[in-house]
N, CA and C of each residue as an Amber inpcrd file, in Angstrom:
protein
   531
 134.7070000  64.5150000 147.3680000 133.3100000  64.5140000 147.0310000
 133.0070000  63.1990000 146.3210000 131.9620000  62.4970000 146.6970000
 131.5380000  61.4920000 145.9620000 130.8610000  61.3660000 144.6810000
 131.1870000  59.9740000 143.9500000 130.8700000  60.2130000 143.0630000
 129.0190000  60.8750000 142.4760000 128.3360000  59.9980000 143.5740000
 127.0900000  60.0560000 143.7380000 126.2530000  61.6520000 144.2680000
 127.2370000  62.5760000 144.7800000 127.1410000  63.8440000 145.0380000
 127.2470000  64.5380000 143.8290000 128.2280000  64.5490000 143.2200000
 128.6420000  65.2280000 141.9360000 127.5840000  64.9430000 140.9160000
 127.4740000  63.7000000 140.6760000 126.0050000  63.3330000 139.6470000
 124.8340000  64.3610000 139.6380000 124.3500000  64.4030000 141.2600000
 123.3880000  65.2780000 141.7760000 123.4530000  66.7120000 141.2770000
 124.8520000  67.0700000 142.2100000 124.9200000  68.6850000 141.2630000
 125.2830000  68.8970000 140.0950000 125.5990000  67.9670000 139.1000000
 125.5510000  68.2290000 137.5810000 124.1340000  67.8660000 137.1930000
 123.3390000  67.0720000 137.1850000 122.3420000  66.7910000 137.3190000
 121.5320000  67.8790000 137.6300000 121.5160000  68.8280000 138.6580000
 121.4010000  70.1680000 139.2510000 121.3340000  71.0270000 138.5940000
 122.4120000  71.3170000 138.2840000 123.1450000  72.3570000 136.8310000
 122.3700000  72.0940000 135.4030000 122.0140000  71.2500000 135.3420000
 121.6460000  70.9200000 133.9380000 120.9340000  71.0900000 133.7340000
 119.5970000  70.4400000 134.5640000 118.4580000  71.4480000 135.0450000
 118.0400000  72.9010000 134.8520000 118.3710000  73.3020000 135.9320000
 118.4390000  74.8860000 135.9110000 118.9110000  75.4200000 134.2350000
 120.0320000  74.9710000 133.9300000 120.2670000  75.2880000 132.6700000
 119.2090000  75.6160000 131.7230000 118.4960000  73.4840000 131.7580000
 117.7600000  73.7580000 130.5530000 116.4300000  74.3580000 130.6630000
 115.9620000  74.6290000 132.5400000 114.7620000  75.9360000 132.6700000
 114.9890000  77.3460000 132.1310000 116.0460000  77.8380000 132.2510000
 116.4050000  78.7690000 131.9720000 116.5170000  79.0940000 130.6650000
 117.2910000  78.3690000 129.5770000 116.8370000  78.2270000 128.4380000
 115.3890000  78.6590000 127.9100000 114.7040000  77.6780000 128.2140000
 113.1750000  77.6420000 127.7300000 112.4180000  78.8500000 127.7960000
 113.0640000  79.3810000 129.2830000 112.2960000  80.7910000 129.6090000
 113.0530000  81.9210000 128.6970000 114.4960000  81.9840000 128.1460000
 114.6030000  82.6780000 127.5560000 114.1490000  82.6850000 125.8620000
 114.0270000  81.2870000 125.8020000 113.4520000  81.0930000 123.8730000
 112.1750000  81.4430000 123.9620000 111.3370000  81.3080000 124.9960000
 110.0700000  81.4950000 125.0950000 109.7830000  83.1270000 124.9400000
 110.6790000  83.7430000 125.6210000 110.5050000  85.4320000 125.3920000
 111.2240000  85.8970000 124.4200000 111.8860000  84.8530000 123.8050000
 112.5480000  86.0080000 122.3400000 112.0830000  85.5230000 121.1520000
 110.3040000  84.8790000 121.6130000 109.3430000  84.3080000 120.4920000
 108.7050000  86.0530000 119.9610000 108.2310000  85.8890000 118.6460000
 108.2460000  87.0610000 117.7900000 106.9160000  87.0630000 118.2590000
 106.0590000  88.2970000 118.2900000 104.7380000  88.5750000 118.3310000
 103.9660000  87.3340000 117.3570000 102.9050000  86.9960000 118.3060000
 102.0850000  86.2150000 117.1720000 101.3070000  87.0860000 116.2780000
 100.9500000  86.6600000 114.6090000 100.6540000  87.2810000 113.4710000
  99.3980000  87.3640000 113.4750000  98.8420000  88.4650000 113.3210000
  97.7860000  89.1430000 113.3110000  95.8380000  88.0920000 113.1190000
  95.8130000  87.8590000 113.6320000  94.4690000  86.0390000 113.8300000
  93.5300000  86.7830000 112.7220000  93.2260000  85.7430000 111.6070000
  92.1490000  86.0230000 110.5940000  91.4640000  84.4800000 110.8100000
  90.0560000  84.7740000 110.9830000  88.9510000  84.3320000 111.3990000
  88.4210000  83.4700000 110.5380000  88.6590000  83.8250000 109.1680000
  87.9870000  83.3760000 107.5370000  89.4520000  83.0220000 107.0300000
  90.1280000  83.8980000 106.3430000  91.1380000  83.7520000 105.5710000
  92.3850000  84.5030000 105.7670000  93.3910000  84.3370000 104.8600000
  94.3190000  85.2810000 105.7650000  95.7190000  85.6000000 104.6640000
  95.2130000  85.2470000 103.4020000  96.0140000  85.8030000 102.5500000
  95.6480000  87.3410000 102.7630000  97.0370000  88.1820000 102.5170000
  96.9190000  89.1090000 102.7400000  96.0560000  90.3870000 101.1150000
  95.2650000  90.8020000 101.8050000  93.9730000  91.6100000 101.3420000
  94.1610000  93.1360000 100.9590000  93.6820000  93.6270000 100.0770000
  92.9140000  94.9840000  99.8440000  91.4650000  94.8310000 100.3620000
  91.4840000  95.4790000 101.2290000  89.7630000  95.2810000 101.8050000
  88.5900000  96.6380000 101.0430000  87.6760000  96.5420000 100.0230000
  87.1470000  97.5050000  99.9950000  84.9890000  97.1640000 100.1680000
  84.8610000  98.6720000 100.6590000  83.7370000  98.5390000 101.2910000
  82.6000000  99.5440000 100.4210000  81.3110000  99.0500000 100.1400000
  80.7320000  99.7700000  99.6250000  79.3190000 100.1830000 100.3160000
  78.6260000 100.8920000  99.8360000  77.2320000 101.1910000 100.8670000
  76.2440000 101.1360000  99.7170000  76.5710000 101.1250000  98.2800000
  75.6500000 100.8690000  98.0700000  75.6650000  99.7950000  96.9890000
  74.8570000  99.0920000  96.3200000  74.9620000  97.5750000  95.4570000
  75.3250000  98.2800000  94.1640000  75.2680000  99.0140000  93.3140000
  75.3760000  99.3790000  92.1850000  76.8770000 100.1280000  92.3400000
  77.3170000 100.0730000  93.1890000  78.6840000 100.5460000  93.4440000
  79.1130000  98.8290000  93.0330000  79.0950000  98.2920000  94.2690000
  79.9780000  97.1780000  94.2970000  79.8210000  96.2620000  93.2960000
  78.8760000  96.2940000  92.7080000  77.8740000  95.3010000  91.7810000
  79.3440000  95.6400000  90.3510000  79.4320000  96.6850000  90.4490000
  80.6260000  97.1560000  89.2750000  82.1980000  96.5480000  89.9370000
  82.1590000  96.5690000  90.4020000  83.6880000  96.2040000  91.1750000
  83.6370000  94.7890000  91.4920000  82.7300000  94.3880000  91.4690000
  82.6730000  92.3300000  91.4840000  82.2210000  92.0650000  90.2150000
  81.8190000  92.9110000  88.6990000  81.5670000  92.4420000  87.7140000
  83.1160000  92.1320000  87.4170000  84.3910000  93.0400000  87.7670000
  85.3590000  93.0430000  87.2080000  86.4310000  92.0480000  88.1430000
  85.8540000  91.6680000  89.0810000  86.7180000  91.0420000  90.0840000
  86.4840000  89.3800000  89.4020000  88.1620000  88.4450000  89.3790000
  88.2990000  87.3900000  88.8990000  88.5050000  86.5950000  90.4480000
  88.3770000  85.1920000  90.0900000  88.3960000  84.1840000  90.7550000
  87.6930000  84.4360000  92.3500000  86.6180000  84.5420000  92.0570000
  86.0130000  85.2850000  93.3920000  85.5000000  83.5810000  94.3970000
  85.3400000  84.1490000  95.4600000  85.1590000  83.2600000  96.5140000
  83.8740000  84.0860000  97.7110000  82.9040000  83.5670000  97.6560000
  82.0410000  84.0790000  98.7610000  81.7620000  83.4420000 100.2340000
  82.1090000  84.0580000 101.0120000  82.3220000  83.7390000 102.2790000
  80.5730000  84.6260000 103.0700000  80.1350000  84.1940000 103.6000000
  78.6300000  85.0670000 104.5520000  79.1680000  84.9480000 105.9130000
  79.4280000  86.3520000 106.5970000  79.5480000  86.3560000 108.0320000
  78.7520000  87.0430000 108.4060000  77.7890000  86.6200000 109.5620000
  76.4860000  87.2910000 109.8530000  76.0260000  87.9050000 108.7450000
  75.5280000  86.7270000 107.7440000  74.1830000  87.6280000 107.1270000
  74.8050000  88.1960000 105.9710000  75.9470000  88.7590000 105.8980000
  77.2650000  89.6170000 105.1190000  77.7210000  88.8600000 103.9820000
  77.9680000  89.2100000 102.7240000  78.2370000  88.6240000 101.8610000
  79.8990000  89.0580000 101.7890000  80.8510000  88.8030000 101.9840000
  82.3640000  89.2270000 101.5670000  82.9470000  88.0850000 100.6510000
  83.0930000  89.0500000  99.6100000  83.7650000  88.4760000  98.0940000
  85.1040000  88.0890000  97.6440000  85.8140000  87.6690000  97.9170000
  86.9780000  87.6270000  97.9260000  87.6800000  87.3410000  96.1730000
  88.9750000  87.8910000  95.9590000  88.8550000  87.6060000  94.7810000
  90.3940000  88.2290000  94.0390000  90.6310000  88.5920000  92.9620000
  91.3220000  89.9780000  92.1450000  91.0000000  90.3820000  91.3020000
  91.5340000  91.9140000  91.8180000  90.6580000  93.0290000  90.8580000
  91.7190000  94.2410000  90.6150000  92.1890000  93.7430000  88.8830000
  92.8350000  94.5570000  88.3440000  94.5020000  94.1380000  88.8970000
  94.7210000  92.5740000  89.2620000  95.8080000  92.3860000  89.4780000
  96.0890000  92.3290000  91.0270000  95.1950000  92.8620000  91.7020000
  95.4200000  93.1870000  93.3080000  94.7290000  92.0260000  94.0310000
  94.9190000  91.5870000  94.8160000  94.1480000  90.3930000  95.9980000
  93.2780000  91.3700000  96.7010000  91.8410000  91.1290000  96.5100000
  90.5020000  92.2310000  97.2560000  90.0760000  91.4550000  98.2130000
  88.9340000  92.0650000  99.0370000  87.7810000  91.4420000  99.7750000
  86.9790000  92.5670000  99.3450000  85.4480000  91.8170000  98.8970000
  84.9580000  93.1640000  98.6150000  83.4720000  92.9070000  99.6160000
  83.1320000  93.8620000  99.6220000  81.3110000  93.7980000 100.9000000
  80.8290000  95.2530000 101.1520000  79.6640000  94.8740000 100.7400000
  78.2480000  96.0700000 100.2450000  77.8280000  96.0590000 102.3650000
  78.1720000  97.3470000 102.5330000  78.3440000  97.5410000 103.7620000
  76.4470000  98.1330000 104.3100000  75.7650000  98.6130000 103.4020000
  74.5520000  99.2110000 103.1390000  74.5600000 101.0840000 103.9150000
  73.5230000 101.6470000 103.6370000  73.8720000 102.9020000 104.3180000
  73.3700000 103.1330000 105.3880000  73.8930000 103.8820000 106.1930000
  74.3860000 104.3890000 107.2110000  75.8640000 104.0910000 107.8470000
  76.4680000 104.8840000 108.9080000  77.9050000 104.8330000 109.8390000
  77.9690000 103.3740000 110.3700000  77.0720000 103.4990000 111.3260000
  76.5710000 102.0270000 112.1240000  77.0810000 100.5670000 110.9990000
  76.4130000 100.8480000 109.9480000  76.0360000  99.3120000 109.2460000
  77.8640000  99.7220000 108.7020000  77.9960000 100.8000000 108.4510000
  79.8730000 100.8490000 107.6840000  80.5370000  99.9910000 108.5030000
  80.4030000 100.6520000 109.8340000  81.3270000 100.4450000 110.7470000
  81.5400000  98.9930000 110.9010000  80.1240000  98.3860000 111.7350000
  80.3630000  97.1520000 111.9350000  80.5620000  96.3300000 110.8530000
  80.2260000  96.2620000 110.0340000  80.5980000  95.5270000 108.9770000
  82.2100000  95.6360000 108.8500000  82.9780000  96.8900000 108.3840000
  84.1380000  97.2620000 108.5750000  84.8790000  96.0970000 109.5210000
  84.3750000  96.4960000 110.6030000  84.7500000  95.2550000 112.2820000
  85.0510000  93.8180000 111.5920000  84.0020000  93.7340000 111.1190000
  83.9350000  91.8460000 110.8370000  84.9020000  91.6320000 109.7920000
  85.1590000  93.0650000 108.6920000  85.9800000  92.9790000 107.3340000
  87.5030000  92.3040000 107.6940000  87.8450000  93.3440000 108.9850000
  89.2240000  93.1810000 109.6160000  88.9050000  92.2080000 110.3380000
  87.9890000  91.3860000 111.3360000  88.1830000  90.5520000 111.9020000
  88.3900000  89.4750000 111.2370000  88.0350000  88.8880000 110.0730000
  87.8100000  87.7440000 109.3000000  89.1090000  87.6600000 108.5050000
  89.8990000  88.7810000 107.5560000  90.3840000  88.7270000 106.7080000
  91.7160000  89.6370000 106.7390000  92.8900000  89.2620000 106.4790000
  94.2520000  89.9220000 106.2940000  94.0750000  90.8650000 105.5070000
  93.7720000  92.2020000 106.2480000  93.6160000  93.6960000 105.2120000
  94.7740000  94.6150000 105.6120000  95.1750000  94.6150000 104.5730000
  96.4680000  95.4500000 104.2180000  96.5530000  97.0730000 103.7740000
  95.5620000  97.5550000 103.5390000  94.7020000  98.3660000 102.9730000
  93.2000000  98.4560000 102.6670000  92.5790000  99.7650000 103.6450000
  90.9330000  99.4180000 103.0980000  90.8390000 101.1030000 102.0780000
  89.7640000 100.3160000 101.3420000  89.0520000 101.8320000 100.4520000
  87.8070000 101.7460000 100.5000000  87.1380000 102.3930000 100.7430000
  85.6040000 103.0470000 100.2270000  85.4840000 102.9470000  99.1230000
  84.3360000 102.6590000  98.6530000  84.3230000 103.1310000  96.8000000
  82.4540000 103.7810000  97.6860000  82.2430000 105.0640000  97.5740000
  81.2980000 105.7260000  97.8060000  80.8200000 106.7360000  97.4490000
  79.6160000 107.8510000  97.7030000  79.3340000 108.9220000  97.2280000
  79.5730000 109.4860000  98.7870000  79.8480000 110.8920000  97.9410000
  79.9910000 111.8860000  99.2080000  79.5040000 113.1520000  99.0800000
  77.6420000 113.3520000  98.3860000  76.8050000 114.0550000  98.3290000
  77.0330000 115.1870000  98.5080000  77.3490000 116.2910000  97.7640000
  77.0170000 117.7380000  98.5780000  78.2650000 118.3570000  99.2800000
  79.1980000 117.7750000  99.8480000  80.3190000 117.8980000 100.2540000
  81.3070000 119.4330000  99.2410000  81.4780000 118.9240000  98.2620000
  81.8570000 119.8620000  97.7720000  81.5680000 119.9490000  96.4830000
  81.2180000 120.9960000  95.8460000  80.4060000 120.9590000  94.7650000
  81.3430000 121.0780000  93.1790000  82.7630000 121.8220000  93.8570000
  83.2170000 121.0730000  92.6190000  83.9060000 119.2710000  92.1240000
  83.3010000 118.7730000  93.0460000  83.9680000 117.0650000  92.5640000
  82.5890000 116.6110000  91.6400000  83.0350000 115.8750000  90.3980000
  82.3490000 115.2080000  89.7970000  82.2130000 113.5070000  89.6910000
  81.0640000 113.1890000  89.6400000  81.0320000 111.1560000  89.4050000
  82.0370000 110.7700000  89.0420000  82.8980000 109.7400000  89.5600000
  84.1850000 109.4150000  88.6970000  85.1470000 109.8210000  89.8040000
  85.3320000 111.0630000  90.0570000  86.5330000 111.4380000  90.9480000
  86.9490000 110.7810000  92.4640000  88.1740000 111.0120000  92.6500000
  88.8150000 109.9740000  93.7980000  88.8860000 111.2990000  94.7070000
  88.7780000 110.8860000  96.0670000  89.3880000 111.8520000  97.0340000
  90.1050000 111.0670000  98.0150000  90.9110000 111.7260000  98.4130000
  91.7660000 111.2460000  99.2240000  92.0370000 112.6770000 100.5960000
  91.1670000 112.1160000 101.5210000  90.8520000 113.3070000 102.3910000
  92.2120000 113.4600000 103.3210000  92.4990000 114.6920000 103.9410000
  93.3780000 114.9530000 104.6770000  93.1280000 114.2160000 106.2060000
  91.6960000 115.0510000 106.2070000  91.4920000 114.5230000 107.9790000
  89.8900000 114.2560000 107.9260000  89.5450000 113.1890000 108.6780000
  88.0380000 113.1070000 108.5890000  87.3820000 113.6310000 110.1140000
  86.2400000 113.3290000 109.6280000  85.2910000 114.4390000 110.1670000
  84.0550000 113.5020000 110.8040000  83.5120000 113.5120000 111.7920000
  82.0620000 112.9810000 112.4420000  81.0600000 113.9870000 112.5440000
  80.5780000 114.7280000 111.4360000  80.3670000 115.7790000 111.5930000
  78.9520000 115.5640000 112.5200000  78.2300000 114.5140000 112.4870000
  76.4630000 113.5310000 112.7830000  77.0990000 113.5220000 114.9160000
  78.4050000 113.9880000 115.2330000  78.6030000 113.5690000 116.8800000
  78.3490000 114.5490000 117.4970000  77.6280000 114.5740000 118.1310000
  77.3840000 116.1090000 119.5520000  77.5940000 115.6540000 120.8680000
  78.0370000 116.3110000 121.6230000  78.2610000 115.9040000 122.9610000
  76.5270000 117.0640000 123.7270000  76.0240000 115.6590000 124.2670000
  74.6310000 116.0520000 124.9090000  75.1250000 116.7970000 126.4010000
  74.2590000 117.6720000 126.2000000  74.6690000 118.6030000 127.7010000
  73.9040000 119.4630000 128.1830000  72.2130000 118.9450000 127.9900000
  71.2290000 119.6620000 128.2550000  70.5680000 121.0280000 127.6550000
  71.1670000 121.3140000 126.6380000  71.1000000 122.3670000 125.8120000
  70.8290000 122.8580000 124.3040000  70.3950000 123.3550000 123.8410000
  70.6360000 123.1260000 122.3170000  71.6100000 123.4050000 120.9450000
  72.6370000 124.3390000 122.0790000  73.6030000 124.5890000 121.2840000
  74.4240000 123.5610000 120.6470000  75.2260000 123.0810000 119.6730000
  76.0580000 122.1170000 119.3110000  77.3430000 122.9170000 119.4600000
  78.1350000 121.8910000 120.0020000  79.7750000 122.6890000 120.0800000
  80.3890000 122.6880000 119.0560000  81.1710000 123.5660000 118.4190000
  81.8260000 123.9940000 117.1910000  83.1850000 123.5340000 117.4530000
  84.0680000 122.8420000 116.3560000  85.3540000 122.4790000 116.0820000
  85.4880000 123.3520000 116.0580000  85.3510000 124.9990000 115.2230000
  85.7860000 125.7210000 114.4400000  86.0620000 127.0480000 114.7490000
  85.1290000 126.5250000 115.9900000  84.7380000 128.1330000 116.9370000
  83.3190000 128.8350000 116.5950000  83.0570000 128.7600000 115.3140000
  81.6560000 129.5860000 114.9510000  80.5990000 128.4040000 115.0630000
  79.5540000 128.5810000 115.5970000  78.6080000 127.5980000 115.0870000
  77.6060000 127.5360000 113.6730000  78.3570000 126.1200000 113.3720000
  78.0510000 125.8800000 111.5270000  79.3250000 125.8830000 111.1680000
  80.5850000 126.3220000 111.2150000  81.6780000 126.7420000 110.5900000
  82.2090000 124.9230000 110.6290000  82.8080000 124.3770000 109.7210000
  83.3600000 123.2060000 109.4260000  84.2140000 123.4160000 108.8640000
  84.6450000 124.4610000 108.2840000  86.0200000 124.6400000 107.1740000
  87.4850000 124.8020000 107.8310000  87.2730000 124.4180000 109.2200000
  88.6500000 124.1690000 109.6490000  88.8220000 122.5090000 109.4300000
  87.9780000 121.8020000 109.3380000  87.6180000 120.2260000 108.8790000
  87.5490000 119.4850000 107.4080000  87.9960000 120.7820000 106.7350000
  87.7780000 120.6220000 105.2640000  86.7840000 120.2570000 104.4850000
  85.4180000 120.8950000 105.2270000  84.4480000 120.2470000 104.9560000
  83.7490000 121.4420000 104.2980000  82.8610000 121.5780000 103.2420000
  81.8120000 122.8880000 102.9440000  80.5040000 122.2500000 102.7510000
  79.8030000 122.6790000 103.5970000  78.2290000 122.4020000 103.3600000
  77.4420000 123.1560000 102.6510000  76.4940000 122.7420000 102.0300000
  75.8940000 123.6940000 101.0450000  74.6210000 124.0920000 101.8190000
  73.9680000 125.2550000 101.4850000  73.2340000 126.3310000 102.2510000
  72.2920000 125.8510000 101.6730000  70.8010000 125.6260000 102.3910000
  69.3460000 125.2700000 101.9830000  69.2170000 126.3960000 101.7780000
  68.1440000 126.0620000 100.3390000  67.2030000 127.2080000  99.7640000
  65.9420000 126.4830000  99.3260000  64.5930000 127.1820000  99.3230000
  63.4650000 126.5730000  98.9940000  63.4360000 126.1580000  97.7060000
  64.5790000 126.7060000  96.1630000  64.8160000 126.8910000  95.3370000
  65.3630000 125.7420000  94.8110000  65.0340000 124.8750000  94.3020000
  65.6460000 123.1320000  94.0410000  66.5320000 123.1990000  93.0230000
  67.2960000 122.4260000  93.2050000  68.8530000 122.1040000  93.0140000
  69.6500000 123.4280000  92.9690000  69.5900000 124.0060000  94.0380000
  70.4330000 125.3590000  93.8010000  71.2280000 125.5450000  95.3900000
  72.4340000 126.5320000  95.6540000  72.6080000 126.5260000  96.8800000
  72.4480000 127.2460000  97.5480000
């Protein structure tokens, strides 16, 4: 075999080698890390609906940083030792939600909390108290189907207490249940 043959197929070999290579470093690359839009130290994300909520939780929050995404004020900062994002989400689901969307799209959240009221729900929790729910609930979703019945989780219609939920009973009788 000549010398000029042999060149070729080592030349050949080496090649292939170093394709092969590439294709295998290329697939034993680690998932890329989670894309933050704004910032990306990693976050406690908490969300509020209403200003006198959050208004207390950014009096106490240090070294804060304000970022506006659509319109959105998100606070960035620490509070009580922890790395936050904080943002007054306003009320309703809709305005939670999307806002929520942009919270995680923008910012490394590691954990989100509510700081909210949860009206009526159950009548022994008082101002101040934390809940930490088992399973949540859409209780506002109906599936439309030409009719007026609403379909029951629970089996009874009205019954929610397989949802951990108790609603309080209207009476013409104010503040009573």
């Amino acid at each position: 075999m000549s010398s000029r043959k042999l060149k070729r197929i080592v030349a050949l070999v080496l090649l292939c080698l170093a394709l092969f290579a590439t294709q295998v470093a290329a697939q034993e690359q680690p998932q890329a890390k989670k894309r933050c839009l704004t910032e990306c130290k990693p976050r406690m994300g908490i969300v509020s609906a209403f200003g006198s909520e959050a208004d207390i939780l950014l009096a106490e929050t240090t070294r804060k940083r304000e970022y506006r995404i659509n319109g959105n004020v998100f606070t960035t900062g620490e509070l009580r030792g922890n790395r936050v994002v904080v943002v007054l989400t306003g009320v309703s689901i809709e305005n939670a939600t999307m806002i929520t969307q942009l919270l995680i799209d923008h910012f490394n959240v590691h954990h989100l909390l509510l700081s909210g009221i949860a009206g009526g729900v159950d009548p022994d929790k008082k101002v101040g108290d934390v809940v930490i729910p088992e399973r949540w609930a859409q209780p506002l979703e109906v599936y439309f189907n030409g009719d007026s019945n609403v379909p029951s989780p629970c089996g009874t219609p009205g019954d929610l207490t397989c949802l951990g939920l108790k609603l309080s009973t209207f009476t013409s009788t104010p503040n009573s249940d």
